[in-house]
Amino acid sequence: MDPRENDSYSFKVVENKERKKKRLLVLIVASLIGAVNGQSYAYGVEQSDLLKLYAHSRIVNDKQYQCFYQLITKESNWRVDAKNGSHYGIGQMKNAKYGKLDGFSMVDWSVRYITKRYGSMCNAWRFFKAKGYH
């Protein structure tokens, strides 16, 4: 076994390549959707549309995606530049580093955080509806 296969740097490189492939796929799908609707990419697809497609590629279960969609819509309306006091981005996290990430990374961070803290997107959405925050 090559020692580089187990070190964290090699894993990050592979992870970044996979993320780039998924982003490219999202852009291609978005372009196709725009073309089918008779719109060009520049005029027909917004960043929030790309983020929604990307989030759905990360959350395959449609019910869980719908819960995530509702949560992010309530928190920030899918705006990467959203800010509420000391909370930033689409997931309204308090970490200042999160506020400097691109939208795709915000989706990744939000999915990881919600999964770790609540176990599922729907659990987080239920918590949000009961408490008004997550």
Backbone as CSV, one residue per row, in Angstrom:
resi,resn,N_x,N_y,N_z,CA_x,CA_y,CA_z,C_x,C_y,C_z
1,MET,0.847,-1.182,0.000,0.000,0.000,0.000,0.887,1.238,0.000
2,ASP,0.559,2.179,-0.817,1.291,3.434,-0.902,0.964,4.267,0.338
3,PRO,1.968,4.721,1.102,1.684,5.484,2.321,0.884,6.753,2.052
4,ARG,0.988,7.300,0.861,0.252,8.529,0.565,-1.254,8.296,0.496
5,GLU,-1.684,7.068,0.326,-3.115,6.791,0.237,-3.820,7.021,1.562
6,ASN,-3.103,6.933,2.672,-3.737,7.061,3.978,-3.519,8.412,4.640
7,ASP,-2.634,9.243,4.099,-2.436,10.515,4.789,-3.567,11.471,4.441
8,SER,-3.813,12.433,5.318,-4.968,13.312,5.172,-4.839,14.217,3.957
9,TYR,-3.626,14.600,3.572,-3.466,15.463,2.415,-3.971,14.770,1.154
10,SER,-3.616,13.506,0.975,-4.070,12.772,-0.205,-5.587,12.670,-0.221
11,PHE,-6.192,12.474,0.940,-7.643,12.388,1.022,-8.275,13.711,0.610
12,LYS,-7.714,14.819,1.069,-8.258,16.124,0.724,-8.160,16.386,-0.771
13,VAL,-7.073,15.968,-1.388,-6.927,16.158,-2.828,-8.000,15.376,-3.566
14,VAL,-8.220,14.134,-3.168,-9.250,13.314,-3.797,-10.619,13.931,-3.551
15,GLU,-10.861,14.383,-2.327,-12.149,14.987,-2.000,-12.379,16.238,-2.848
16,ASN,-11.350,17.071,-3.015,-11.496,18.274,-3.816,-11.771,17.940,-5.278
17,LYS,-11.120,16.896,-5.818,-11.374,16.491,-7.192,-12.812,16.026,-7.343
18,GLU,-13.315,15.273,-6.366,-14.700,14.802,-6.417,-15.661,15.984,-6.332
19,ARG,-15.366,16.936,-5.477,-16.227,18.116,-5.336,-16.254,18.897,-6.647
20,LYS,-15.102,19.048,-7.309,-15.049,19.764,-8.581,-15.869,19.043,-9.638
21,LYS,-15.814,17.699,-9.645,-16.604,16.929,-10.600,-18.095,17.157,-10.364
22,LYS,-18.508,17.163,-9.088,-19.924,17.364,-8.765,-20.370,18.770,-9.134
23,ARG,-19.515,19.772,-8.891,-19.871,21.140,-9.260,-20.022,21.265,-10.768
24,LEU,-19.120,20.633,-11.520,-19.209,20.670,-12.965,-20.504,20.016,-13.422
25,LEU,-20.869,18.902,-12.812,-22.112,18.228,-13.154,-23.309,19.132,-12.880
26,VAL,-23.294,19.826,-11.755,-24.384,20.744,-11.420,-24.473,21.852,-12.463
27,LEU,-23.341,22.402,-12.875,-23.350,23.453,-13.889,-23.885,22.946,-15.221
28,ILE,-23.507,21.725,-15.586,-23.997,21.144,-16.836,-25.501,20.951,-16.769
29,VAL,-25.992,20.397,-15.674,-27.435,20.170,-15.514,-28.181,21.501,-15.544
30,ALA,-27.633,22.499,-14.856,-28.279,23.814,-14.840,-28.326,24.417,-16.243
31,SER,-27.253,24.250,-16.985,-27.221,24.758,-18.358,-28.256,24.057,-19.221
32,LEU,-28.375,22.749,-19.037,-29.371,21.992,-19.803,-30.789,22.425,-19.448
33,ILE,-31.036,22.659,-18.179,-32.366,23.126,-17.759,-32.667,24.470,-18.404
34,GLY,-31.677,25.349,-18.385,-31.853,26.653,-19.025,-32.089,26.532,-20.514
35,ALA,-31.363,25.615,-21.171,-31.514,25.431,-22.612,-32.897,24.889,-22.954
36,VAL,-33.387,23.962,-22.146,-34.711,23.384,-22.393,-35.782,24.462,-22.240
37,ASN,-35.578,25.364,-21.295,-36.534,26.439,-21.069,-36.311,27.620,-22.009
38,GLY,-35.355,27.501,-22.928,-35.084,28.564,-23.876,-34.301,29.713,-23.275
39,GLN,-33.586,29.464,-22.201,-32.826,30.514,-21.537,-31.347,30.195,-21.630
40,SER,-30.532,31.220,-21.688,-29.093,30.988,-21.645,-28.666,30.874,-20.189
41,TYR,-27.516,30.282,-19.959,-27.013,30.104,-18.595,-26.903,31.438,-17.865
42,ALA,-26.408,32.441,-18.561,-26.160,33.728,-17.905,-27.450,34.391,-17.441
43,TYR,-28.549,34.163,-18.133,-29.776,34.850,-17.792,-30.821,33.973,-17.109
44,GLY,-30.709,32.664,-17.237,-31.776,31.809,-16.756,-31.533,31.106,-15.447
45,VAL,-30.282,31.029,-15.009,-29.983,30.262,-13.815,-29.276,31.171,-12.803
46,GLU,-29.797,31.201,-11.609,-29.202,32.020,-10.552,-28.330,31.146,-9.664
47,GLN,-27.500,31.786,-8.862,-26.622,31.040,-7.964,-27.436,30.156,-7.020
48,SER,-28.556,30.659,-6.543,-29.375,29.865,-5.632,-29.866,28.581,-6.301
49,ASP,-30.165,28.647,-7.612,-30.583,27.440,-8.342,-29.465,26.408,-8.356
50,LEU,-28.244,26.879,-8.601,-27.097,25.966,-8.614,-26.867,25.364,-7.234
51,LEU,-27.029,26.169,-6.195,-26.838,25.665,-4.837,-27.901,24.627,-4.479
52,LYS,-29.120,24.843,-4.928,-30.196,23.879,-4.667,-29.915,22.553,-5.370
53,LEU,-29.471,22.634,-6.629,-29.113,21.411,-7.353,-27.954,20.695,-6.673
54,TYR,-26.956,21.468,-6.255,-25.801,20.876,-5.585,-26.227,20.222,-4.266
55,ALA,-27.071,20.908,-3.500,-27.542,20.344,-2.230,-28.291,19.037,-2.475
56,HIS,-29.096,19.007,-3.524,-29.842,17.776,-3.820,-28.891,16.654,-4.232
57,SER,-27.759,16.999,-4.845,-26.774,15.964,-5.187,-26.090,15.432,-3.931
58,ARG,-26.046,16.228,-2.878,-25.441,15.811,-1.612,-26.455,15.076,-0.723
59,ILE,-27.724,15.411,-0.872,-28.803,14.796,-0.084,-29.715,14.088,-1.080
60,VAL,-29.476,12.809,-1.282,-30.166,12.067,-2.332,-31.630,11.811,-1.978
61,ASN,-31.918,11.544,-0.712,-33.287,11.272,-0.286,-34.119,12.546,-0.445
62,ASP,-35.165,12.474,-1.260,-35.947,13.671,-1.570,-36.628,14.262,-0.335
63,LYS,-37.144,13.420,0.545,-37.801,13.931,1.756,-36.805,14.707,2.605
64,GLN,-35.596,14.160,2.769,-34.572,14.856,3.548,-34.151,16.150,2.859
65,TYR,-34.058,16.116,1.522,-33.709,17.331,0.787,-34.787,18.398,0.988
66,GLN,-36.056,18.008,0.942,-37.137,18.979,1.120,-37.057,19.648,2.496
67,CYS,-36.698,18.882,3.515,-36.531,19.455,4.854,-35.358,20.437,4.865
68,PHE,-34.243,20.055,4.228,-33.086,20.939,4.136,-33.460,22.206,3.356
69,TYR,-34.176,22.031,2.265,-34.617,23.158,1.443,-35.442,24.144,2.274
70,GLN,-36.406,23.633,3.030,-37.247,24.494,3.866,-36.419,25.230,4.920
71,LEU,-35.498,24.516,5.523,-34.654,25.097,6.568,-33.797,26.233,6.017
72,ILE,-33.124,25.994,4.917,-32.247,27.012,4.331,-33.060,28.175,3.781
73,THR,-34.230,27.892,3.225,-35.096,28.966,2.741,-35.504,29.881,3.883
74,LYS,-35.861,29.314,5.022,-36.236,30.123,6.192,-35.040,30.887,6.753
75,GLU,-33.885,30.242,6.799,-32.697,30.861,7.392,-32.154,32.011,6.552
76,SER,-32.017,31.801,5.229,-31.296,32.786,4.417,-31.864,32.992,3.024
77,ASN,-32.909,32.261,2.682,-33.460,32.278,1.329,-32.385,31.973,0.292
78,TRP,-31.451,31.093,0.662,-30.381,30.606,-0.206,-29.406,31.709,-0.616
79,ARG,-29.322,32.772,0.181,-28.380,33.864,-0.106,-27.061,33.608,0.607
80,VAL,-25.989,33.514,-0.152,-24.657,33.261,0.397,-24.202,34.432,1.257
81,ASP,-24.612,35.635,0.907,-24.179,36.827,1.637,-25.097,37.201,2.802
82,ALA,-26.036,36.330,3.138,-26.954,36.615,4.243,-26.186,36.749,5.557
83,LYS,-26.619,37.679,6.380,-25.993,37.868,7.687,-27.070,38.262,8.680
84,ASN,-27.019,37.657,9.845,-27.949,37.969,10.918,-27.129,38.073,12.195
85,GLY,-26.749,39.284,12.559,-25.879,39.471,13.716,-24.532,38.833,13.459
86,SER,-24.191,37.836,14.260,-22.904,37.152,14.103,-23.056,35.826,13.349
87,HIS,-24.171,35.625,12.677,-24.413,34.399,11.912,-24.348,34.715,10.413
88,TYR,-23.729,33.796,9.665,-23.398,34.065,8.269,-23.941,33.008,7.325
89,GLY,-24.089,33.400,6.064,-24.288,32.477,4.964,-25.634,31.789,4.908
90,ILE,-25.718,30.795,4.013,-26.992,30.132,3.775,-27.482,29.341,4.980
91,GLY,-26.559,28.796,5.755,-26.950,28.010,6.923,-26.956,28.803,8.211
92,GLN,-26.612,30.097,8.117,-26.584,31.001,9.262,-25.775,30.422,10.426
93,MET,-24.528,30.065,10.130,-23.628,29.556,11.160,-22.845,30.697,11.786
94,LYS,-22.442,30.501,13.011,-21.751,31.552,13.756,-20.261,31.629,13.429
95,ASN,-19.691,30.579,12.893,-18.273,30.527,12.569,-17.955,31.560,11.485
96,ALA,-17.051,32.508,11.780,-16.703,33.563,10.827,-16.081,32.989,9.561
97,LYS,-15.345,31.883,9.680,-14.755,31.249,8.501,-15.846,30.780,7.543
98,TYR,-16.953,30.317,8.088,-18.082,29.862,7.268,-18.586,30.998,6.377
99,GLY,-18.611,32.210,6.905,-19.093,33.357,6.158,-18.226,33.720,4.970
100,LYS,-17.004,33.214,4.921,-16.083,33.519,3.826,-16.030,32.406,2.775
101,LEU,-16.781,31.338,2.982,-16.785,30.212,2.042,-17.650,30.519,0.824
102,ASP,-17.426,29.780,-0.262,-18.331,29.879,-1.410,-19.594,29.086,-1.084
103,GLY,-20.635,29.298,-1.850,-21.927,28.684,-1.580,-21.911,27.166,-1.554
104,PHE,-21.119,26.546,-2.435,-21.064,25.090,-2.470,-20.452,24.540,-1.184
105,SER,-19.410,25.195,-0.698,-18.791,24.767,0.562,-19.735,25.000,1.730
106,MET,-20.527,26.076,1.664,-21.521,26.325,2.720,-22.534,25.193,2.782
107,VAL,-22.942,24.709,1.615,-23.877,23.572,1.570,-23.232,22.367,2.245
108,ASP,-21.975,22.082,1.892,-21.274,20.940,2.488,-21.178,21.084,4.002
109,TRP,-20.764,22.255,4.464,-20.638,22.485,5.911,-21.991,22.329,6.598
110,SER,-23.029,22.887,6.002,-24.369,22.823,6.604,-24.870,21.392,6.697
111,VAL,-24.685,20.627,5.638,-25.122,19.227,5.642,-24.374,18.449,6.718
112,ARG,-23.054,18.645,6.802,-22.257,17.945,7.833,-22.714,18.337,9.241
113,TYR,-22.890,19.633,9.471,-23.301,20.119,10.795,-24.666,19.547,11.192
114,ILE,-25.623,19.649,10.294,-26.975,19.179,10.599,-26.982,17.677,10.846
115,THR,-26.271,16.925,10.019,-26.212,15.474,10.192,-25.595,15.116,11.540
116,LYS,-24.518,15.799,11.894,-23.842,15.501,13.164,-24.694,15.904,14.370
117,ARG,-25.316,17.070,14.302,-26.060,17.568,15.455,-27.457,16.956,15.593
118,TYR,-28.175,16.797,14.477,-29.569,16.360,14.544,-29.816,14.959,13.998
119,GLY,-28.877,14.422,13.262,-29.042,13.086,12.710,-29.678,13.066,11.337
120,SER,-30.501,14.064,11.034,-31.126,14.146,9.709,-31.609,15.562,9.465
121,MET,-31.887,15.847,8.215,-32.373,17.175,7.838,-33.777,17.415,8.397
122,CYS,-34.590,16.379,8.394,-35.966,16.527,8.891,-36.000,16.733,10.399
123,ASN,-35.075,16.097,11.132,-34.989,16.363,12.571,-34.627,17.826,12.818
124,ALA,-33.703,18.360,12.027,-33.310,19.768,12.162,-34.472,20.692,11.810
125,TRP,-35.236,20.360,10.785,-36.369,21.170,10.378,-37.455,21.170,11.460
126,ARG,-37.711,19.999,12.059,-38.687,19.931,13.158,-38.224,20.779,14.340
127,PHE,-36.938,20.698,14.664,-36.376,21.493,15.745,-36.543,22.989,15.434
128,PHE,-36.236,23.378,14.201,-36.361,24.774,13.794,-37.799,25.266,13.939
129,LYS,-38.756,24.440,13.487,-40.167,24.859,13.588,-40.591,25.020,15.040
130,ALA,-40.054,24.196,15.929,-40.424,24.269,17.345,-39.733,25.429,18.070
131,LYS,-38.463,25.670,17.746,-37.660,26.638,18.496,-37.388,27.951,17.759
132,GLY,-37.431,27.925,16.419,-37.143,29.126,15.651,-35.684,29.296,15.298
133,TYR,-34.869,28.329,15.617,-33.454,28.336,15.247,-32.998,26.888,15.169
134,HIS,-31.773,26.700,14.649,-31.223,25.336,14.637,-29.766,25.375,15.007
